[in-house]
Coordinates of C-alpha atoms and ligand atoms in Angstrom, one line a residue:
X1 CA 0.0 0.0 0.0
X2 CA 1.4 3.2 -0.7
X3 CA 1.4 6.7 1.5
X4 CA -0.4 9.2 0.1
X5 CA 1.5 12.2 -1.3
X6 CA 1.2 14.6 1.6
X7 CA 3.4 11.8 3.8
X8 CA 5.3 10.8 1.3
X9 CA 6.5 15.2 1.1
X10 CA 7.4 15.1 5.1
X11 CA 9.5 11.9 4.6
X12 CA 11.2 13.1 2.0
X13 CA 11.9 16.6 3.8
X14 CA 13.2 15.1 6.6
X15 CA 15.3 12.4 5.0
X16 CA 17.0 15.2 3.1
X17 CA 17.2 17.2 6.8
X18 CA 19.0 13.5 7.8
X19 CA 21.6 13.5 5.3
X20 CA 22.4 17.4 5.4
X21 CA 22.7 17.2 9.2
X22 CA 24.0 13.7 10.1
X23 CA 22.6 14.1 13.7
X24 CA 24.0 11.9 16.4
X25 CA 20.4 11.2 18.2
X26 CA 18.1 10.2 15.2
X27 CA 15.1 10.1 17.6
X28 CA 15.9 13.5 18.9
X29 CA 16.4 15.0 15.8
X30 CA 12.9 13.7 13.9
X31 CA 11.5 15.2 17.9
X32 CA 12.6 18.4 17.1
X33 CA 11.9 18.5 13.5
X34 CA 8.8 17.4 13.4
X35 CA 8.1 19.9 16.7
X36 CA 9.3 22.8 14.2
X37 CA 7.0 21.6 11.4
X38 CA 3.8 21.9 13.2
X39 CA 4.4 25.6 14.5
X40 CA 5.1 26.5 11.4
X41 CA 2.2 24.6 9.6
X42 CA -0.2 26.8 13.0
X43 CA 1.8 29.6 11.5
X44 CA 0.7 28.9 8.0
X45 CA -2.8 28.2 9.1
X46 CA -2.3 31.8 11.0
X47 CA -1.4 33.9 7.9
X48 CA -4.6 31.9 6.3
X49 CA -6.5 33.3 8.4
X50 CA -8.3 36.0 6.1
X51 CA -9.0 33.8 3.7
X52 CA -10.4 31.2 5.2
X53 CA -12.7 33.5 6.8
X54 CA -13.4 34.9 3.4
X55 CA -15.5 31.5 2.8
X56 CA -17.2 31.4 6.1
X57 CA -14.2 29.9 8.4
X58 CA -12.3 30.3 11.5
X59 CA -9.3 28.0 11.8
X60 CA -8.7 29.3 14.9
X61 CA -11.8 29.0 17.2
X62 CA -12.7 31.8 20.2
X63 CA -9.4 31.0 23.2
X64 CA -12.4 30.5 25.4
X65 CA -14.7 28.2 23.5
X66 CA -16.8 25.6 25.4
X67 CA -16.0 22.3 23.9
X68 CA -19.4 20.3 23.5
X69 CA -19.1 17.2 25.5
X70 CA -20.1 15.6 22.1
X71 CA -17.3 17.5 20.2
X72 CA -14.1 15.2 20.4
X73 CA -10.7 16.5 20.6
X74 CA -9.7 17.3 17.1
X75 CA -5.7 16.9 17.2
X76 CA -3.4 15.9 19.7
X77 CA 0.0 16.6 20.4
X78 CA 0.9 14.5 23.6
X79 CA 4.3 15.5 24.7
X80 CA 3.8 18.5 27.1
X81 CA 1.4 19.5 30.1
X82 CA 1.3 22.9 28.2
X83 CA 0.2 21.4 25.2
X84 CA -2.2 24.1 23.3
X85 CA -4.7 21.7 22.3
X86 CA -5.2 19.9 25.0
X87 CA -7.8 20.5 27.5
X88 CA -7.5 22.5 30.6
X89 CA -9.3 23.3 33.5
X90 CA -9.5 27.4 34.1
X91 CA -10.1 29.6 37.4
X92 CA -13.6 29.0 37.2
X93 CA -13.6 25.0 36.7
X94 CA -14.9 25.1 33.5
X95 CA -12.8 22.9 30.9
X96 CA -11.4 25.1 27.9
X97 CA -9.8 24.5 25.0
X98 CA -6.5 26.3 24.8
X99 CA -6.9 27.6 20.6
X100 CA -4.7 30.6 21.9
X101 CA -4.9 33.6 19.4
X102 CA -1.8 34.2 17.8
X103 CA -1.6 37.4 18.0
X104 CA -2.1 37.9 21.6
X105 CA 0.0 36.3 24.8
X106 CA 0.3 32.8 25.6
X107 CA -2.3 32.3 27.9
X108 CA -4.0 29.9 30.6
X109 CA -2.0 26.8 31.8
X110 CA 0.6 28.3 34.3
X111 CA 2.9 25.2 33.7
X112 CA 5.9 26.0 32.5
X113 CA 6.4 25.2 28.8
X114 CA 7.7 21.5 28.6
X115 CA 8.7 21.4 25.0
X116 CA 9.4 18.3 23.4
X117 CA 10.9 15.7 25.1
X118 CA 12.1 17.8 27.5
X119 CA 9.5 16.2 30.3
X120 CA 9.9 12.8 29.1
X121 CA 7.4 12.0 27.5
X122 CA 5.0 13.5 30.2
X123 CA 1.1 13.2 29.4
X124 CA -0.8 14.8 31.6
X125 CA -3.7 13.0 33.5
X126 CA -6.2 14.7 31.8
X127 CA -4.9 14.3 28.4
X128 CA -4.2 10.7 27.8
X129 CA -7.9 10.0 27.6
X130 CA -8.1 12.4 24.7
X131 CA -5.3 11.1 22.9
X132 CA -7.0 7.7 21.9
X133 CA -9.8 10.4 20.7
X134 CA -7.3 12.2 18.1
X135 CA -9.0 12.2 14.3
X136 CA -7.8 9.9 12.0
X137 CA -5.7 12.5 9.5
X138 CA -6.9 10.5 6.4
X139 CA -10.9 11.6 7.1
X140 CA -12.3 14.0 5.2
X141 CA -11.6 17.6 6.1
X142 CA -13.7 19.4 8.8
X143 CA -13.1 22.9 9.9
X144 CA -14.2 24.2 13.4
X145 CA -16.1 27.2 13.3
X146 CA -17.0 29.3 15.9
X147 CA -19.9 29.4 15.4
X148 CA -22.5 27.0 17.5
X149 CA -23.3 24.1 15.2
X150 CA -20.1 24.1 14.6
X151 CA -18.4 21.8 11.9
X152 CA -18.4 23.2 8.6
X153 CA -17.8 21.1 5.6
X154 CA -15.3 22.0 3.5
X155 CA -14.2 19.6 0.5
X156 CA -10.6 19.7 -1.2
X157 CA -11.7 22.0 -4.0
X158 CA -13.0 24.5 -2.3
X159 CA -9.8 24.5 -0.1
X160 CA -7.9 24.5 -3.4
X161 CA -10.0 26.8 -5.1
X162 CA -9.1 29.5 -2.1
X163 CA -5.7 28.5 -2.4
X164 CA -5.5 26.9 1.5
X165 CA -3.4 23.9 1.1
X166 CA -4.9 20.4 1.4
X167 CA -1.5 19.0 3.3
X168 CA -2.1 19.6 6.8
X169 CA -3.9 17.9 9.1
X170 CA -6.9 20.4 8.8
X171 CA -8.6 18.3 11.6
X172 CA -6.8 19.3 14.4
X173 CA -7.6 22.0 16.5
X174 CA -4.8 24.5 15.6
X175 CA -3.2 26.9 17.7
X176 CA 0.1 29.5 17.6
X177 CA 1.8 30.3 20.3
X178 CA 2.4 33.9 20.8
X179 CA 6.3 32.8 21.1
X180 CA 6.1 31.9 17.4
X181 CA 4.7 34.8 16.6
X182 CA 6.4 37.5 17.8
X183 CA 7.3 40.0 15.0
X184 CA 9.8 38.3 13.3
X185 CA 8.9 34.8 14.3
X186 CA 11.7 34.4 16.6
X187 CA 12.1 33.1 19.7
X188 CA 13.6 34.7 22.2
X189 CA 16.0 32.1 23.4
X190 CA 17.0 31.8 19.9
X191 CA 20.1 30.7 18.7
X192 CA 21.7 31.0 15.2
X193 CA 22.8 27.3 14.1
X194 CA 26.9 27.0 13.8
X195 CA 27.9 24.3 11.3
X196 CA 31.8 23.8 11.5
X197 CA 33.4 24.4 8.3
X198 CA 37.0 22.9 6.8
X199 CA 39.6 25.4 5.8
X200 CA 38.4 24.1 2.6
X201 CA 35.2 25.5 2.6
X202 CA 35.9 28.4 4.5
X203 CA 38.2 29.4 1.2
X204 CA 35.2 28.5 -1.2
X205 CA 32.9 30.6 0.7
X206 CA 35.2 33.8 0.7
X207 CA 35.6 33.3 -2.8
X208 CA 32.1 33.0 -4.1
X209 CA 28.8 33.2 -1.6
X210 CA 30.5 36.1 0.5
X211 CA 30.5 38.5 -2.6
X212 CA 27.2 37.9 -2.7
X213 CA 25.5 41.5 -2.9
X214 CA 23.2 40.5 0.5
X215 CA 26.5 39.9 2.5
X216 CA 28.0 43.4 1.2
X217 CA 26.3 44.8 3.7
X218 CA 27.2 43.1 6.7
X219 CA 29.1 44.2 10.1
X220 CA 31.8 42.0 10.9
X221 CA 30.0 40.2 13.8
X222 CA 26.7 39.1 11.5
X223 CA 28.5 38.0 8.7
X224 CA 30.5 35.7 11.0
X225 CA 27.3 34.4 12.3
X226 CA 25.7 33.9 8.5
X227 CA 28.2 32.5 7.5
X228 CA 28.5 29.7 10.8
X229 CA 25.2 29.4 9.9
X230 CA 25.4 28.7 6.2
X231 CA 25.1 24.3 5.5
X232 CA 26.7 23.1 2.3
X233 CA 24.4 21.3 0.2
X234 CA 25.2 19.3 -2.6
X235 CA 22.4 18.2 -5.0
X236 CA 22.6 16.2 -8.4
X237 CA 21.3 17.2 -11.1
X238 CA 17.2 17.5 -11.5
X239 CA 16.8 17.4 -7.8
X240 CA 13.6 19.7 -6.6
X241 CA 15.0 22.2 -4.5
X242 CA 12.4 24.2 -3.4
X243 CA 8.6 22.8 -4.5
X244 CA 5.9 25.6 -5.4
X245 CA 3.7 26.1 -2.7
X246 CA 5.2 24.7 0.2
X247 CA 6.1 26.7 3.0
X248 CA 10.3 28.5 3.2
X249 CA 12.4 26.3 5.3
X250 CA 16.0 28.1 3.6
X251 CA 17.3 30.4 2.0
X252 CA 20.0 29.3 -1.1
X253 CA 23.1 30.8 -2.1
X254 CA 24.2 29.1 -5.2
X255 CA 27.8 28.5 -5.5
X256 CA 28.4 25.9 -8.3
X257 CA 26.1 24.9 -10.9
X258 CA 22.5 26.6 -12.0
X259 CA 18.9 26.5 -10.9
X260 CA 16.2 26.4 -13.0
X261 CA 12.7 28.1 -12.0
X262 CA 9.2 27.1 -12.7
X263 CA 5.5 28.8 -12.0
X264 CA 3.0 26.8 -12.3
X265 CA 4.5 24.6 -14.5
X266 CA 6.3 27.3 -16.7
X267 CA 9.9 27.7 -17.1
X268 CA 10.0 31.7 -15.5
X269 CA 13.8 31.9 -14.9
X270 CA 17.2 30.3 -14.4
X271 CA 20.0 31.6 -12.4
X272 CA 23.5 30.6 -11.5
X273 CA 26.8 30.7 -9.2
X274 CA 26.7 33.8 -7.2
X275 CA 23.0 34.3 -7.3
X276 CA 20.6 33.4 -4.4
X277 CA 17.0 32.4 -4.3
X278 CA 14.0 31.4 -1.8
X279 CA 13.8 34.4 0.0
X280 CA 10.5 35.2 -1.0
X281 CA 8.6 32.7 1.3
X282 CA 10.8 33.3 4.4
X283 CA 10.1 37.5 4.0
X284 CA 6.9 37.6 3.5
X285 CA 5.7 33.7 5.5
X286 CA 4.2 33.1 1.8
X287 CA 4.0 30.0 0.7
X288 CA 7.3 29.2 -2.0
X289 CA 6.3 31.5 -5.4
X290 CA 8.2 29.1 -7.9
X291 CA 9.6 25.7 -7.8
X292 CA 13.0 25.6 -8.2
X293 CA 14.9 22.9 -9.7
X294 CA 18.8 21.9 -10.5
X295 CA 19.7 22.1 -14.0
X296 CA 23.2 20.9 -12.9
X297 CA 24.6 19.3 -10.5
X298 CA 25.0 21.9 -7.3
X299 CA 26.6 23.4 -4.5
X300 CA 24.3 25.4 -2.4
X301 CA 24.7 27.1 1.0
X302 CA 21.4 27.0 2.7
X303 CA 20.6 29.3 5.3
X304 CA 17.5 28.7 7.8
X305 CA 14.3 30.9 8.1
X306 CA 15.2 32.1 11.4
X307 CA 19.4 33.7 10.6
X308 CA 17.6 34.7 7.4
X309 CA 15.5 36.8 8.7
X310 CA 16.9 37.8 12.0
X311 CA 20.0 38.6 10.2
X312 CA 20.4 38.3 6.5
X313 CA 16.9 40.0 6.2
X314 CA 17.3 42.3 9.1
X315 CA 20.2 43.9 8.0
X316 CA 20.3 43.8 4.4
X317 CA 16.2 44.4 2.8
X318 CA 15.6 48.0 4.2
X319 CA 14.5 49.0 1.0
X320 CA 12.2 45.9 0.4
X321 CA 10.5 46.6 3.6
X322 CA 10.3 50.6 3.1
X323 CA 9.1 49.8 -0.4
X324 CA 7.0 46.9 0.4
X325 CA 3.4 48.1 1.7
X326 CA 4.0 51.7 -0.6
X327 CA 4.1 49.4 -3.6
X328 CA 1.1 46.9 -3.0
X329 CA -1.0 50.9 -2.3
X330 CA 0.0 51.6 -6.5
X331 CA -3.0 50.5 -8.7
X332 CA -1.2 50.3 -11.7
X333 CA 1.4 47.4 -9.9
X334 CA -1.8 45.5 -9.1
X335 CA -1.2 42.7 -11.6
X336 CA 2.7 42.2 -10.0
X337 CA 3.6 39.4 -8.8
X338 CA 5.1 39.0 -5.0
X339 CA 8.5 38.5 -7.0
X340 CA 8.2 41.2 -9.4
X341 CA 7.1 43.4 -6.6
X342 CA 10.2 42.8 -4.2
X343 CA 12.5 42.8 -7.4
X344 CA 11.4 46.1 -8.5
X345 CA 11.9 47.2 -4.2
X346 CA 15.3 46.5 -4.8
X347 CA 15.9 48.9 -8.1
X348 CA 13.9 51.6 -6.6
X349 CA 15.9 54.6 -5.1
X350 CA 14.7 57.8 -3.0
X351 CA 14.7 61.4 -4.2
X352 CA 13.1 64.4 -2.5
X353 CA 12.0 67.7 -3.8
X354 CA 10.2 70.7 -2.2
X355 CA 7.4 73.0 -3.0
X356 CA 8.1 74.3 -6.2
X357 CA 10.7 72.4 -7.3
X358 CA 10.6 71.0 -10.7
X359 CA 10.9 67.7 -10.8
X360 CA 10.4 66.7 -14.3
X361 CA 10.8 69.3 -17.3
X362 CA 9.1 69.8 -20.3
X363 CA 11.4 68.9 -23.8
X364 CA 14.0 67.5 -21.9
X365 CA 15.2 63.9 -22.2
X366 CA 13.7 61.6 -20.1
X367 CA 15.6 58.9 -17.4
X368 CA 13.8 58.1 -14.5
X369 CA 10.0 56.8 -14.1
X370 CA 8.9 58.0 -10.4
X371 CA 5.9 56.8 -8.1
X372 CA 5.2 59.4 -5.8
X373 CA 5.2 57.8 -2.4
X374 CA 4.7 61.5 -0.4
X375 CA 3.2 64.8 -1.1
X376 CA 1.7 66.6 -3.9
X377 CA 3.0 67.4 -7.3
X378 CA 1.3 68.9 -10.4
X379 CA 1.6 68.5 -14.2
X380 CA 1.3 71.5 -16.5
X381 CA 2.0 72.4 -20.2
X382 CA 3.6 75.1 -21.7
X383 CA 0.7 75.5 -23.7
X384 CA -2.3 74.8 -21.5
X385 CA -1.2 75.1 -17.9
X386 CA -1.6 72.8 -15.4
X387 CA -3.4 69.7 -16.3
X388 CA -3.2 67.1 -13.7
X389 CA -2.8 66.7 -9.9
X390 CA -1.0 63.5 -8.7
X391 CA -0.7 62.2 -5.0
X392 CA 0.7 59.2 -3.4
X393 CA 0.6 56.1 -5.4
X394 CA 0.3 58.0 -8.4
X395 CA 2.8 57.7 -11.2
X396 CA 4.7 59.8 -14.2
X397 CA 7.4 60.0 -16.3
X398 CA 6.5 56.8 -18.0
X399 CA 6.0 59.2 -20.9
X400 CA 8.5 60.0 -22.4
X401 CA 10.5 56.6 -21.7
X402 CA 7.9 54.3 -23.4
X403 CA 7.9 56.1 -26.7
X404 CA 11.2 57.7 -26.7
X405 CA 10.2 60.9 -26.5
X406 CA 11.3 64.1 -24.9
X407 CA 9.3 64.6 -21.8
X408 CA 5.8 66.0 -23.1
X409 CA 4.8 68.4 -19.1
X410 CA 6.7 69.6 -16.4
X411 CA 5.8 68.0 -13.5
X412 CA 6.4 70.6 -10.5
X413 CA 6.1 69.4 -6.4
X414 CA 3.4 71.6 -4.4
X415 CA 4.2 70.5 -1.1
X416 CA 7.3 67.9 0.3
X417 CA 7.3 65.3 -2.2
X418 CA 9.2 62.3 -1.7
X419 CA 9.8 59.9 -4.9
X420 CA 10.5 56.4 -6.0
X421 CA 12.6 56.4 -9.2
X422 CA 13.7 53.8 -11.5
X423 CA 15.8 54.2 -14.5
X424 CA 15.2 53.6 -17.8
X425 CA 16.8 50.1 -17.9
X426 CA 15.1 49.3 -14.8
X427 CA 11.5 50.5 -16.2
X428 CA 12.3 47.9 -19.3
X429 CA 12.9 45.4 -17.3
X430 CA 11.0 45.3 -14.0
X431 CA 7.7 46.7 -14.3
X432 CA 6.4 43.3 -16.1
X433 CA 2.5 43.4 -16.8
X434 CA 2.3 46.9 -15.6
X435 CA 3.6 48.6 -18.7
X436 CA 0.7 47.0 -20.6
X437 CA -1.5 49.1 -18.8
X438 CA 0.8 52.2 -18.5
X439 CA 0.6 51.9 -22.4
X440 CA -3.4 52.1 -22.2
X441 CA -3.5 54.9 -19.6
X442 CA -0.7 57.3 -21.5
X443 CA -2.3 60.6 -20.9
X444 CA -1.2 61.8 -24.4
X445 CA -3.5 59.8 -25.9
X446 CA -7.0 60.5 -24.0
Ligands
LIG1 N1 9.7 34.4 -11.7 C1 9.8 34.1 -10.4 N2 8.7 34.1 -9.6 C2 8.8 33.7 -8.3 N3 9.9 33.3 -7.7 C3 11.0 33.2 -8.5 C4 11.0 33.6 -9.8 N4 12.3 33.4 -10.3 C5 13.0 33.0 -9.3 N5 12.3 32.8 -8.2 C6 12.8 32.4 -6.9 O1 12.2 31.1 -6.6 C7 12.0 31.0 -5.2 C8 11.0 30.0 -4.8 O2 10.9 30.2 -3.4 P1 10.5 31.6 -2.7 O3 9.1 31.9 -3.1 O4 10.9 31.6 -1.3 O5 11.5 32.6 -3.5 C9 11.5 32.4 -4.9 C10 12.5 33.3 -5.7 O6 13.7 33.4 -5.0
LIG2 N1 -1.9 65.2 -20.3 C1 -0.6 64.9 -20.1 N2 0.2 65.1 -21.1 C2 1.5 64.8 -21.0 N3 2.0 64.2 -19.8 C3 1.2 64.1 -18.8 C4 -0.2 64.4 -18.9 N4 -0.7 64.1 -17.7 C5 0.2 63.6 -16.9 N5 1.4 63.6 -17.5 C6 2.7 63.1 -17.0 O1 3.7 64.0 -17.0 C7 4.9 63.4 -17.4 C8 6.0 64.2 -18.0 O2 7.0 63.4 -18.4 P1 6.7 62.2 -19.4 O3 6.3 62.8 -20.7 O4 7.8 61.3 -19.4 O5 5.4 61.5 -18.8 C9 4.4 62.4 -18.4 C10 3.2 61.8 -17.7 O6 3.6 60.9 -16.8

C-alpha cells in the first residue's frame, strides 16, 4: 500500500534534513523537527486566516470556546502538560480549550512550557484520555467554526479553489503560540545554528557566496554568524529544491552549478553561481512562489528561516521593507507578482524635492520613471497650464520613456514630495504586466 502524497513530502523533507545534518540522536532530531513543522504549519494556518474566513471559516476558534461534550478533541500533540490543544481546567472550573490567538500572549495553563521531550514523555492526567480520541488525519476535512453548530464542511476543492493547502492535518484543532509569533517569528532564546566548516570550505565561501551583494552589507559580527550558519548542500542534477507552494524552510546561495525556475509549471527563470534564491517565502511567510529545480549538479549554501530573517533579512532588505506596503498601495502594480514586486523594491531609489521644485521638465530627455510615495506634485504644459494633480501612489514620467520621446509636461512638487525612481533600464525590465497598462492609460492619448 502506498502513503499518500502529503506523507510521502514530510518523509522526504526530513530524509534530506538527515543527510544534510547527520545528527547523532536520530530520535531527537525527527522530535525536534517534526516539533518545528507543526508551528510553522499553526503559523501557515495563521497567515490563512483571512482567507479562510473569506468562505465562512475560522481556523482558529474563540481561546475560550466551550467544547461540547459531544465535540471530540480534534488533534493531539501529547508531549507537554502545556500542550495548546489539550484540554484545561481554568479559574472558574470550567474545561477550555486552549486555541490561543496568535496574536495575543500565551495564555491559561501556568505550567511552564515543557517542549518536546524535555518532560519525558509527560502526558498529563487529563490528556491521555483524549489522545486515543485524536481524528484519524486521512478523514475527510472538517473545519471548526466558531460558530455554535459548529463543523463546517469543506471539501478539497473548495480549499484548493481558495488556495488553503490540502497538506495539513486540517482536523486538528490548531493553535500559535504567541512565542512563534512575535514579530519576526523568533524566539527569544534563539540561537543562530553553527555548522563547523574545513579550511576548505571556508576558502570557497570567501571566494564566491561572500561577494554575494546581501553579504555586502554586513558588520563583521553578522557575517560571521551567517556565514556559521550557512550548511553546504550538494544536489545532483534534476533534484527539486524548493517545490511551489510549500512553505520556506532556507534560504539558497548558489555556489556551483544553476537553478532552473518554474511557475506553475512554466519555465519563468534560471540563475546561476553567485546568485541566491527562496527568499520570498521566508520575507513575506508566503507560501514558495516558484519551484525551483537543478539544471546541474550543485553546490548550495542553505541558510535557515530564522538567521535569514533575523540577520540576513534584518540587515540587508531595508529598501524591500520601506518599499514593500507603498508598492502593493499603486494601482497600476496591481497585476505584480510578490516577485516582481520585491525585485522592482530593490531597483527603486529615493529622491526628494520641495514646493516648487521642478521635478520633471518639459522637452527634456527623459531617465527616470517616479511613483510618488509623499506629497503633492502637479503637471502642467507650456501650452495649457496645469493639467493634472498627482498624490501618493500615483505615477509619471513613464512618458517619455515608453515612446522615446522628450518629456511631453513639467511636473512641479506643491508640497514635500518624496519619490521612487527607477531608471530607464530598470522601467524595461522590471515593471512586467504593468507597462501594458501604463501603455493604455498614456495621458497623451485620452
Ligand atoms: N519568476 C519568479 N517568480 C517567483 N519566484 C522566483 C522567480 N524566479 C526565481 N524565483 C525564486 O524562486 C523562489 C521560490 O521560493 P521563494 O518563493 O521563497 O523565492 C523564490 C524566488 O527566490
Ligand atoms: N496630459 C498629459 N500630457 C503629458 N504628460 C502628462 C499628462 N498628464 C500627466 N502627464 C505626466 O507628465 C509626465 C511628463 O514626463 P513624461 O512625458 O515622461 O510623462 C508624463 C506623464 O507621466
Amino acid at each position: 500500500m502506498s502513503l499518500p502524497k502529503e506523507y510521502l513530502t514530510e518523509l522526504n523533507e526530513l530524509n534530506k534534513e538527515l543527510h544534510l545534518k547527520k545528527p547523532q540522536d536520530v530520535i531527537q532530531f525527527c522530535a525536534t523537527y517534526f516539533q518545528n513543522r507543526l508551528e510553522e504549519q499553526r503559523k501557515q494556518l495563521w497567515n490563512l486566516q483571512p482567507r479562510a474566513q473569506s468562505i465562512g471559516l475560522n481556523l482558529f476558534p474563540s481561546k475560550h470556546e466551550r467544547i461540547e461534550e459531544s465535540s471530540p478533541l480534534l488533534f493531539k500533540q501529547p508531549f507537554t502538560n502545556d500542550d495548546p490543544h489539550s484540554r484545561h481546567v481554568d479559574e472558574d472550573g470550567d474545561t477550555q480549550i486552549s486555541t490561543d490567538d496568535p496574536a495575543s500572549s500565551r495564555s491559561g495553563s501556568s505550567a511552564p512550557a515543557g517542549g518536546i521531550f524535555k518532560t519525558g514523555f509527560e502526558v498529563g492526567e487529563e490528556n491521555k484520555s483524549f489522545i486515543a480520541n485524536s481524528v484519524d488525519p486521512s478523514t475527510p476535512f472538517q473545519f471548526n467554526t466558531r460558530r455554535a453548530s459548529n463543523v463546517v464542511q469543506v471539501n478539497q476543492q473548495q480549499l484548493q479553489q481558495h488556495n488553503i493547502p490540502t497538506t495539513f492535518n486540517i482536523n486538528r484543532r490548531t493553535s500559535v503560540s504567541a512565542e512563534t509569533l512575535n514579530p519576526n517569528g523568533i524566539k527569544d532564546d534563539w540561537k543562530p545554528p553553527v555548522f563547523e566548516k574545513s579550511p576548505e570550505q571556508l576558502q570557497r565561501l570567501s571566494n564566491s557566496v561572500v561577494k554575494n551583494f546581501l553579504f555586502s552589507s554586513l558588520d563583521q559580527d553578522s557575517l560571521s554568524t551567517v556565514i556559521a550558519a550557512l550548511k553546504e548542500v550538494k544536489l545532483p542534477a534534476n533534484t527539486e529544491v524548493i517545490k511551489q507552494g510549500d512553505e520556506g524552510d532556507y534560504f539558497y546561495i548558489v555556489e556551483e552549478g544553476s537553478v532552473d525556475f518554474y511557475v506553475n509549471g512554466a519555465k519563468v527563470n534560471n540563475s546561476g553561481p553567485g546568485s541566491s534564491f527562496g527568499e520570498l517565502a521566508l520575507m513575506y511567510n508566503s507560501p514558495r512562489a516558484a519551484t525551483a529545480t537543478a539544471e546541474t549538479d550543485l553546490i548550495l549554501w542553505a541558510l535557515d528561516r530564522l538567521t535569514f530573517r533575523r540577520i540576513l533579512l534584518a540587515k540587508t532588505s531595508k529598501k524591500r521593507q520601506l518599499y514593500e506596503s507603498f508598492l502593493k498601495e499603486v494601482p497600476v502594480l496591481n497585476n505584480l507578482s510578490l516577485f516582481e514586486r520585491s525585485k522592482l523594491a530593490d531597483a527603486l531609489d529615493t529622491e526628494f524635492f520641495k514646493p516648487g521644485e521642478v521635478i520633471i521638465k518639459e522637452g527634456e530627455v527623459g531617465e527616470n520613471f517616479y511613483l510618488l510615495s509623499k506629497g503633492e506634485a502637479e503637471v502642467s504644459k507650456e501650452s495649457d497650464g496645469v493639467i493634472a494633480q498627482l498624490k501618493r501612489g500615483d505615477y509619471f514620467g513613464e512618458v517619455a520613456l515608453l515612446n522615446d520621446l522628450p518629456r511631453q509636461a513639467t511636473v512641479t512638487a506643491k508640497t514635500n514630495v518624496e519619490v521612487a525612481t527607477l531608471d530607464k533600464r530598470g522601467f524595461q525590465r522590471l515593471l512586467g504586466p504593468a507597462v501594458e497598462v501604463l501603455k493604455r492609460q498614456d495621458p497623451t492619448k485620452h
